[in-house]
PDB file of C-alpha atoms in Angstrom:
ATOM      1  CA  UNK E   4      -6.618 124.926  88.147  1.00  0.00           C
ATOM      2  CA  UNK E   5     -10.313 126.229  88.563  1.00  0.00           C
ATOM      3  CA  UNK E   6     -11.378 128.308  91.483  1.00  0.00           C
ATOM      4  CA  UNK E   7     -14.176 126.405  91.873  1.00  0.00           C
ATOM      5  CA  UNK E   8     -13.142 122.693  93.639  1.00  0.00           C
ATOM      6  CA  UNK E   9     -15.872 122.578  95.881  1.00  0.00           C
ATOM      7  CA  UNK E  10     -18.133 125.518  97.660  1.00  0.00           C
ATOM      8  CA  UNK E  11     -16.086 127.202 100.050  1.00  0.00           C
ATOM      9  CA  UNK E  12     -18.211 128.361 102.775  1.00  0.00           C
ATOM     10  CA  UNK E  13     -18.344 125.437 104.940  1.00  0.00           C
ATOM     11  CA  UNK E  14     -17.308 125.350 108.350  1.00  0.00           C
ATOM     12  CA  UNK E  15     -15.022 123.195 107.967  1.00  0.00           C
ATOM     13  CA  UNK E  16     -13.070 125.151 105.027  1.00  0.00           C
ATOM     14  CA  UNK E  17     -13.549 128.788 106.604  1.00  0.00           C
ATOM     15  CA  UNK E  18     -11.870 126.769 110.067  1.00  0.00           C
ATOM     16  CA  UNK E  19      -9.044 125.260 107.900  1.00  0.00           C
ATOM     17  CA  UNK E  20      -8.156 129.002 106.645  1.00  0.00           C
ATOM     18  CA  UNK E  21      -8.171 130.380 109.965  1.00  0.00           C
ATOM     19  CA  UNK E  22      -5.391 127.814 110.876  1.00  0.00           C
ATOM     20  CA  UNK E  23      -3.692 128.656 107.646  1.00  0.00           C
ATOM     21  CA  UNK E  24      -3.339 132.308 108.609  1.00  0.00           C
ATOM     22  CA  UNK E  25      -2.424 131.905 112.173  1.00  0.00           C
ATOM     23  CA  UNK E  26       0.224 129.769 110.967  1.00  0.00           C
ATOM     24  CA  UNK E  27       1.428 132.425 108.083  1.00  0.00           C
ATOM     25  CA  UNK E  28       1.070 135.010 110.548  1.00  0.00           C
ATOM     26  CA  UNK E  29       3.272 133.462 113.175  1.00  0.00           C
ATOM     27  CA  UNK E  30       5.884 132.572 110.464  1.00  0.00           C
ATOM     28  CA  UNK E  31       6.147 135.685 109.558  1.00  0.00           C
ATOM     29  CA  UNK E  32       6.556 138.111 112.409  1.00  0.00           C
ATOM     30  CA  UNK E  33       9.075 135.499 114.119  1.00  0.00           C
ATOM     31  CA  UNK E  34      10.192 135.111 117.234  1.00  0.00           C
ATOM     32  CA  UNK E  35       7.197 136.998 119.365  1.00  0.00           C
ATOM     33  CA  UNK E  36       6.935 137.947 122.800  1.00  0.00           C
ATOM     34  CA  UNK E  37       4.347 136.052 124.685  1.00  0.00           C
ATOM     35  CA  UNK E  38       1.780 138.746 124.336  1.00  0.00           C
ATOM     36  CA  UNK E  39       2.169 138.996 121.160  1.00  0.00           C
ATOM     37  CA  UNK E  40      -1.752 139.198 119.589  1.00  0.00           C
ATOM     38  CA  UNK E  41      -3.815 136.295 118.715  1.00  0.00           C
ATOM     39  CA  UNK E  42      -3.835 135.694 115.505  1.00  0.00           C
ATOM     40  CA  UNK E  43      -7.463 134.224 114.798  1.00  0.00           C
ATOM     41  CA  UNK E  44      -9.426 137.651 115.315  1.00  0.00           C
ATOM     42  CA  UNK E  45      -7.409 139.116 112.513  1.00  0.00           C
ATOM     43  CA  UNK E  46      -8.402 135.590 110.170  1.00  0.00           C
ATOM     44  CA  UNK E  47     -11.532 136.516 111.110  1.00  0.00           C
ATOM     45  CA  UNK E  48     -12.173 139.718 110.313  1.00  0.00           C
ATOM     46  CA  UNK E  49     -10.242 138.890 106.565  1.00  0.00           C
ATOM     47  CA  UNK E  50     -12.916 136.114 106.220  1.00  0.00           C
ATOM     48  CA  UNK E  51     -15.673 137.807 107.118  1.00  0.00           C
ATOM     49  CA  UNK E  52     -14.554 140.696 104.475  1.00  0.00           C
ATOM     50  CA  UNK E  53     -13.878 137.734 101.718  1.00  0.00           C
ATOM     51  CA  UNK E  54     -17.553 136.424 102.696  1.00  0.00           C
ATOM     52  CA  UNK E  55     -19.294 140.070 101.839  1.00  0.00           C
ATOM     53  CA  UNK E  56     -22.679 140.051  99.818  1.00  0.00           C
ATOM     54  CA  UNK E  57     -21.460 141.693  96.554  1.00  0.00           C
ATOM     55  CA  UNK E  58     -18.420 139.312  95.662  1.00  0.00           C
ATOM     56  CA  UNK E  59     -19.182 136.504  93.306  1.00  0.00           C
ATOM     57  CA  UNK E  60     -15.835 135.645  91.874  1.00  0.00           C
ATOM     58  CA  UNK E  61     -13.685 137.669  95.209  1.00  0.00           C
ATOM     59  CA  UNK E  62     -14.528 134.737  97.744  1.00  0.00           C
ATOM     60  CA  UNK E  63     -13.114 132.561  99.718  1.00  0.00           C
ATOM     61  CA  UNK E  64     -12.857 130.311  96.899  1.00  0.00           C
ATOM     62  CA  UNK E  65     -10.770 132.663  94.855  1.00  0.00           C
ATOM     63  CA  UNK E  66      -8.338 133.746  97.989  1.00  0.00           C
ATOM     64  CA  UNK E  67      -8.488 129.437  98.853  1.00  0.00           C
ATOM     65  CA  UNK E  68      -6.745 129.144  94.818  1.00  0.00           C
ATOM     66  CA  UNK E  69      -4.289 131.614  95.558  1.00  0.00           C
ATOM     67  CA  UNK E  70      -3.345 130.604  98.166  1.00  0.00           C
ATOM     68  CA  UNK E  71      -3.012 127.124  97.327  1.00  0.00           C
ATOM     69  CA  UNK E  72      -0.825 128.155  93.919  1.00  0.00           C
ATOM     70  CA  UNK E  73       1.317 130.210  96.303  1.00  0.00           C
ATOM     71  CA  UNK E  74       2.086 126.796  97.779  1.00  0.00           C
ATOM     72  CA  UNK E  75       2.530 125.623  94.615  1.00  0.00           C
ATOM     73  CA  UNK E  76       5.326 128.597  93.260  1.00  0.00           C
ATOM     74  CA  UNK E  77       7.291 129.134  97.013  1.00  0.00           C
ATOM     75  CA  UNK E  78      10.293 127.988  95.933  1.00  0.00           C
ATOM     76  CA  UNK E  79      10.733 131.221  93.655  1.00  0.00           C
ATOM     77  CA  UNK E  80       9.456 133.587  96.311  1.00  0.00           C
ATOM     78  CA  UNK E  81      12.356 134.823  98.666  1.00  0.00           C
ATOM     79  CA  UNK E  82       9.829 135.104 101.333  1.00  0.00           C
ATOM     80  CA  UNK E  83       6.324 132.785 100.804  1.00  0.00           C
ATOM     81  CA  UNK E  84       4.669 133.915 103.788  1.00  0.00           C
ATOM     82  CA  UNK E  85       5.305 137.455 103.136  1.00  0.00           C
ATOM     83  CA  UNK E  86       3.528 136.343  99.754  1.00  0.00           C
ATOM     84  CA  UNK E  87       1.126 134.433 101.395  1.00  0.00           C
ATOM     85  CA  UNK E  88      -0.107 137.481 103.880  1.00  0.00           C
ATOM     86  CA  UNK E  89      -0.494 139.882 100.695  1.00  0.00           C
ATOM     87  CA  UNK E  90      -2.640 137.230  99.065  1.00  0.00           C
ATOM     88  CA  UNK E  91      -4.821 137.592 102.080  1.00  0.00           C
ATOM     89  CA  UNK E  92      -4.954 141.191 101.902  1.00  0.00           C
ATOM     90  CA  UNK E  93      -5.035 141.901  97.773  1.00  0.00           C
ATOM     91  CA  UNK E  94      -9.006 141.948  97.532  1.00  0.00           C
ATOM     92  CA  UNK E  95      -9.889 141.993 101.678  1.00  0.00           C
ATOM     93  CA  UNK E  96     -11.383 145.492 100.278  1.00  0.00           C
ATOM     94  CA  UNK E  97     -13.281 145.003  97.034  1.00  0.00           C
ATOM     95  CA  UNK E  98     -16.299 147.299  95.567  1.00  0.00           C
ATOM     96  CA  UNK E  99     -16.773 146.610  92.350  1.00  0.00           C
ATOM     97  CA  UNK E 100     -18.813 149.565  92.116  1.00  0.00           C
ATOM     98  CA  UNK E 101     -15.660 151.822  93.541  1.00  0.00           C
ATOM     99  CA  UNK E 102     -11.747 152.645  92.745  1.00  0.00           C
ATOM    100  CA  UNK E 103      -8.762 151.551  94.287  1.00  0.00           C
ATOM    101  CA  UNK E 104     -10.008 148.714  96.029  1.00  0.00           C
ATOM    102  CA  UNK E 105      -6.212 147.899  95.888  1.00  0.00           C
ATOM    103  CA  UNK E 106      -4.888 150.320  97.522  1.00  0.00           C
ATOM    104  CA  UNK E 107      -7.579 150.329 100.307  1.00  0.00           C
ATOM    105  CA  UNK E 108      -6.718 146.766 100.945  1.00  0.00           C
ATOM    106  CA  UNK E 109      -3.167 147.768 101.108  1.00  0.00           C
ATOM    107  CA  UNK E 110      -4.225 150.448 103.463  1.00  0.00           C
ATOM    108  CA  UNK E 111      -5.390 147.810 105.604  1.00  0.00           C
ATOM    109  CA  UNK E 112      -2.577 146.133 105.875  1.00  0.00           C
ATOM    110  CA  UNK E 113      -0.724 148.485 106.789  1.00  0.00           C
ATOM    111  CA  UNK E 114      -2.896 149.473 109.573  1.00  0.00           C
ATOM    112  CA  UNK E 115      -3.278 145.804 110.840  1.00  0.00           C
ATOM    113  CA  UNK E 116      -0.060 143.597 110.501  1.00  0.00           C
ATOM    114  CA  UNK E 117       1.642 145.810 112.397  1.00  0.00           C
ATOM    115  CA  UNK E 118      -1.216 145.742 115.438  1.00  0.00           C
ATOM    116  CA  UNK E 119      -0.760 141.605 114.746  1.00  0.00           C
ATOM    117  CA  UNK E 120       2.989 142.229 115.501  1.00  0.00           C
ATOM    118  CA  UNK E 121       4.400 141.840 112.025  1.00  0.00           C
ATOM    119  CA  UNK E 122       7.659 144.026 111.455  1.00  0.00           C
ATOM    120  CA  UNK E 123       6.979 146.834 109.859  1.00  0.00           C
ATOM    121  CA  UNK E 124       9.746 145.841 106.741  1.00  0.00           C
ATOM    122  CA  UNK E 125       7.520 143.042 106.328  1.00  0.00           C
ATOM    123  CA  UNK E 126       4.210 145.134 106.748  1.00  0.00           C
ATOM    124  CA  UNK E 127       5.759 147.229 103.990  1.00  0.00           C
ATOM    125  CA  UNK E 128       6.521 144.403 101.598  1.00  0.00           C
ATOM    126  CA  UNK E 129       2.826 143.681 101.875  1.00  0.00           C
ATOM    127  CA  UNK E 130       1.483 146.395 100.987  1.00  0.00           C
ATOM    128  CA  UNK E 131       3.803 146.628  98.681  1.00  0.00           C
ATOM    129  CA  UNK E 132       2.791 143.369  96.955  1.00  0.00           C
ATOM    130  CA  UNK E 133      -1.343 143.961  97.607  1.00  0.00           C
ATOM    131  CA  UNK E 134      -0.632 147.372  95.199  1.00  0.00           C
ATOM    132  CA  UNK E 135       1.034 145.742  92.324  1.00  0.00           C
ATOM    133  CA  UNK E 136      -1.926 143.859  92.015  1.00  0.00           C
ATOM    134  CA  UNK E 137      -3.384 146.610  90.029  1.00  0.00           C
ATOM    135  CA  UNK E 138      -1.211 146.004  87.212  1.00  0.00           C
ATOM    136  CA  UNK E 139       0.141 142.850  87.295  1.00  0.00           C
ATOM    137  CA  UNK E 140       3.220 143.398  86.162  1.00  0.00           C
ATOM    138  CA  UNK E 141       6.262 142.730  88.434  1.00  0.00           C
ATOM    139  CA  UNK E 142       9.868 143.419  87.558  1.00  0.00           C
ATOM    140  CA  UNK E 143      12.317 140.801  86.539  1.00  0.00           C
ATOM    141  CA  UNK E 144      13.922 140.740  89.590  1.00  0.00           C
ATOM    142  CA  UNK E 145      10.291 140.875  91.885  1.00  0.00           C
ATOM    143  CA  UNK E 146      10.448 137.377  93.076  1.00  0.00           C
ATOM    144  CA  UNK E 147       7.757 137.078  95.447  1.00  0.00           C
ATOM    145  CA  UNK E 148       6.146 140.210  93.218  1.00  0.00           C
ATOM    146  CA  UNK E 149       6.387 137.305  90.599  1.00  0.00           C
ATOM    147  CA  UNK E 150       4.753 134.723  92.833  1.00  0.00           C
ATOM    148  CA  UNK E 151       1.729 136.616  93.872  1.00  0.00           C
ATOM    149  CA  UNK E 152       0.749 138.117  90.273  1.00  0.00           C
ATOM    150  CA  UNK E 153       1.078 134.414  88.720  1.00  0.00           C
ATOM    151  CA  UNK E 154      -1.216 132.758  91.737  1.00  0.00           C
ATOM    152  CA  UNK E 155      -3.460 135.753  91.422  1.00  0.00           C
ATOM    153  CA  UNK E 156      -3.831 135.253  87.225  1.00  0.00           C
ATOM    154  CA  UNK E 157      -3.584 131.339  87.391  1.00  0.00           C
ATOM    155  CA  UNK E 158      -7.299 131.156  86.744  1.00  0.00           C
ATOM    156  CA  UNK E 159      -7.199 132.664  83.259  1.00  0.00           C
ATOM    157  CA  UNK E 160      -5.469 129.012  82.603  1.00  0.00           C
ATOM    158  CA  UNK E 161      -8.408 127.062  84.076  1.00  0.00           C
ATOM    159  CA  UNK E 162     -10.367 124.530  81.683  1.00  0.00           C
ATOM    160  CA  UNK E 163     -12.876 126.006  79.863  1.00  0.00           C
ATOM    161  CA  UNK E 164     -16.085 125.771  81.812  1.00  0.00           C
ATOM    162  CA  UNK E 165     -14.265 127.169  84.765  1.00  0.00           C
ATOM    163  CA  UNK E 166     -13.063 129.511  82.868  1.00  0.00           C
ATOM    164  CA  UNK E 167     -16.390 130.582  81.686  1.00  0.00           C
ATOM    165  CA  UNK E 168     -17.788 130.599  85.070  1.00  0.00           C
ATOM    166  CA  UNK E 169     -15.405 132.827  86.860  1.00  0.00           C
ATOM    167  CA  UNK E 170     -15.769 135.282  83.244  1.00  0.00           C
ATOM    168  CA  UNK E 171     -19.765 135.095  84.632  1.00  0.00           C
ATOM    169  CA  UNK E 172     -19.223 135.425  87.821  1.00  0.00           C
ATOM    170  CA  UNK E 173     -17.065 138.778  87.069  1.00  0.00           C
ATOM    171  CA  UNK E 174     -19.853 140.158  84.964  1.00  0.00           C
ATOM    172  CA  UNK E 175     -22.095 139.324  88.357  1.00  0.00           C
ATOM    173  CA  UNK E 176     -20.058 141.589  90.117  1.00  0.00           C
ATOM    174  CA  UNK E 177     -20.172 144.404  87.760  1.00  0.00           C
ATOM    175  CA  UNK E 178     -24.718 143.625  87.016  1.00  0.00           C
ATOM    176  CA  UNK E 179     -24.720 147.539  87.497  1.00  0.00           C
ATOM    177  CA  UNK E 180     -22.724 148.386  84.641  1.00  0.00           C
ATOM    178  CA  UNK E 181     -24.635 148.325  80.875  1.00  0.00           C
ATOM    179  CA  UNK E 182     -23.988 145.619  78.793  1.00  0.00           C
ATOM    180  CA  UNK E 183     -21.951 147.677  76.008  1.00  0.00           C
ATOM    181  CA  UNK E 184     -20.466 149.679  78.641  1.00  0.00           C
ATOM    182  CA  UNK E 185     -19.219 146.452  80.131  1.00  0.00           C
ATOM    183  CA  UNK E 186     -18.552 144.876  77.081  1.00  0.00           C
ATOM    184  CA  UNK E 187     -15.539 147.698  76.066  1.00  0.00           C
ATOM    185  CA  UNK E 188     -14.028 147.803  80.114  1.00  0.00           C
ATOM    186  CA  UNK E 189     -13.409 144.377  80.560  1.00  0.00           C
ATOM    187  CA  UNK E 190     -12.444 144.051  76.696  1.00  0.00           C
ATOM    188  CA  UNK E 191      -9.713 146.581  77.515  1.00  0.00           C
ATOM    189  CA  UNK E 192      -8.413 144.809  80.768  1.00  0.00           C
ATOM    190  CA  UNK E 193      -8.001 141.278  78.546  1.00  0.00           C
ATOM    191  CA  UNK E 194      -6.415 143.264  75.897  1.00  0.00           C
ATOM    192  CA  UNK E 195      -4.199 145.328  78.441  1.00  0.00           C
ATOM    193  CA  UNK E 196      -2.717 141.253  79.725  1.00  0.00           C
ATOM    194  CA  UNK E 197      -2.552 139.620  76.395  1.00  0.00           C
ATOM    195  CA  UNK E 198      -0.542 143.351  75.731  1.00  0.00           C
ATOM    196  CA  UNK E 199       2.023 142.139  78.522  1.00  0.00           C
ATOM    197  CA  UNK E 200       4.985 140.214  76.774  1.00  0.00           C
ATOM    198  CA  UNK E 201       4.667 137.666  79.459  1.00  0.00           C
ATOM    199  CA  UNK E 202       1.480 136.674  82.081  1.00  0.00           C
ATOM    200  CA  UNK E 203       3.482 134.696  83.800  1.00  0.00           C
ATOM    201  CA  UNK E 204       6.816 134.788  85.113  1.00  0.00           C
ATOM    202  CA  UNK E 205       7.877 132.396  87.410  1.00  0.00           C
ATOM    203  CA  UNK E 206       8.770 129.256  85.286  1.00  0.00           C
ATOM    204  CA  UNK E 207       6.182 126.697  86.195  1.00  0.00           C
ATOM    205  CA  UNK E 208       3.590 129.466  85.550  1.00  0.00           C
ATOM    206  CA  UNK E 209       5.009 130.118  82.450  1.00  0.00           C
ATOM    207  CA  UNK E 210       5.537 126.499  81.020  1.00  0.00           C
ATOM    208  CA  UNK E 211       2.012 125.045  82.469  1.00  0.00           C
ATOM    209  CA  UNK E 212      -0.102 127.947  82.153  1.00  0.00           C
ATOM    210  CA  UNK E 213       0.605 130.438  80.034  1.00  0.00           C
ATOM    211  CA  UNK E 214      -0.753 129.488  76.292  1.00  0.00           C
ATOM    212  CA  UNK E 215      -3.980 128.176  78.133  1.00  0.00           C
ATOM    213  CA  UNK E 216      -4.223 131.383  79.554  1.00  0.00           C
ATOM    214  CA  UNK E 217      -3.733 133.457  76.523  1.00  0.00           C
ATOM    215  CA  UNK E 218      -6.154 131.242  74.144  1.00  0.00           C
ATOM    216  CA  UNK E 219      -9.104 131.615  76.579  1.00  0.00           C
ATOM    217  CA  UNK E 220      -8.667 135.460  76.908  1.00  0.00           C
ATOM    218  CA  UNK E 221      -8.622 135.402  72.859  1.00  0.00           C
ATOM    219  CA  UNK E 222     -11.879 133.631  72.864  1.00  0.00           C
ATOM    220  CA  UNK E 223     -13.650 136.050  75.713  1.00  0.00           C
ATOM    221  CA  UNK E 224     -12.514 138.787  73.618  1.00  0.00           C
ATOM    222  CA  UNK E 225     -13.529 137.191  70.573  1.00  0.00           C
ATOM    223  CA  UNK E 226     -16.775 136.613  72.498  1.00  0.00           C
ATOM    224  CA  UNK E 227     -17.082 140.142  73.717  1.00  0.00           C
ATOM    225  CA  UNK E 228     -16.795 141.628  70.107  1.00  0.00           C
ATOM    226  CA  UNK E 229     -20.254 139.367  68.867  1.00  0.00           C
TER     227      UNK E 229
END
């Protein structure tokens, strides 16, 4: 459950998630024609974007998780590799220290699936997807909407010591922002999901992950408020 298996810089992982994009890629724009682009330049540019200086909890690690719980929810998404692309777009832009990172990533996508020679419903669907990020809250009949938000939230169910390092690693992210200052934004983002009447929506997300999720964000908060 942890985002934090093993460091995820290696050669050897950044290679294997080049492979796992090409392959999503080709999945998902279909039957090509045989100039259709190459698909590695595009994994390469994400990575290098997922490898930038300021991210400590927005790494390769992070996108590696999501991924791999995307694997582990695609049989409630009507279309995983539509899922799968928008989980390689939802933080490819990410400031902490700026707004709408979401919607900048979506911007991206928009701007380069369709130069990779995705369709342009399916371009749509991911930048679709990549914005509801911001709130987390699909609708009951957002399948893949579903899939993405519960990969993307799965580590508020991690053990606790993972739990408390990706709650450091977010405060790394944000080391310009005062303590107090800190202290009430991120208190109001954990209040905001234990306000939703559900984290999780598809039903192994709910059934494995939800209480975990909500007693850790009760003990941050309850940690926040010392």
């Amino acid at each position: 459950m942890a985002d934090h298996p093993e460091p995820a810089t290696t050669v050897h992982h950044l290679e294997t998630l080049r492979t796992r994009f090409a392959r999503t890629l080709e999945a998902a724009r279909g039957p090509a024609p045989a100039a259709a682009p190459d698909p590695l330049p595009y994994a390469d540019d994400l990575l290098r974007r997922w490898q930038e200086p300021q991210r400590r909890y927005h790494t390769v690690t992070h996108l590696t998780a999501v991924l791999d719980r995307i694997d582990t929810l695609q049989e409630y998404a009507d279309d995983p590799d539509v899922v799968r692309l928008a989980a390689w777009f939802h933080d490819a832009v990410y400031l902490p220290d700026r707004s709408e990172n979401e919607g900048r990533s979506a911007r991206l996508a928009e701007r380069a699936l369709p130069e990779a020679g995705l369709p342009e419903a399916r371009t749509a669907e991911v930048a679709r997807l990549v914005r509801l990020t911001v709130s987390h809250d699909p609708a009951d009949d957002d399948r893949d909407g579903q899939v993405l938000c519960d990969a993307d939230l799965a580590i508020l169910a991690a053990p606790p010591s993972a739990y408390a390092a990706y709650a450091a690693e977010i405060r790394e992210e944000y080391h310009f922002v005062p303590n107090d200052a800190f202290r009430e934004g991120r208190a109001a983002v954990l209040r905001h999901l234990l306000g939703l009447p559900r984290l999780f929506r598809t039903p192994h997300a709910a059934k494995e992950w939800e209480a975990t999720a909500r007693y850790n964000m009760r003990a941050e908060l309850e940690l926040l408020s010392i």
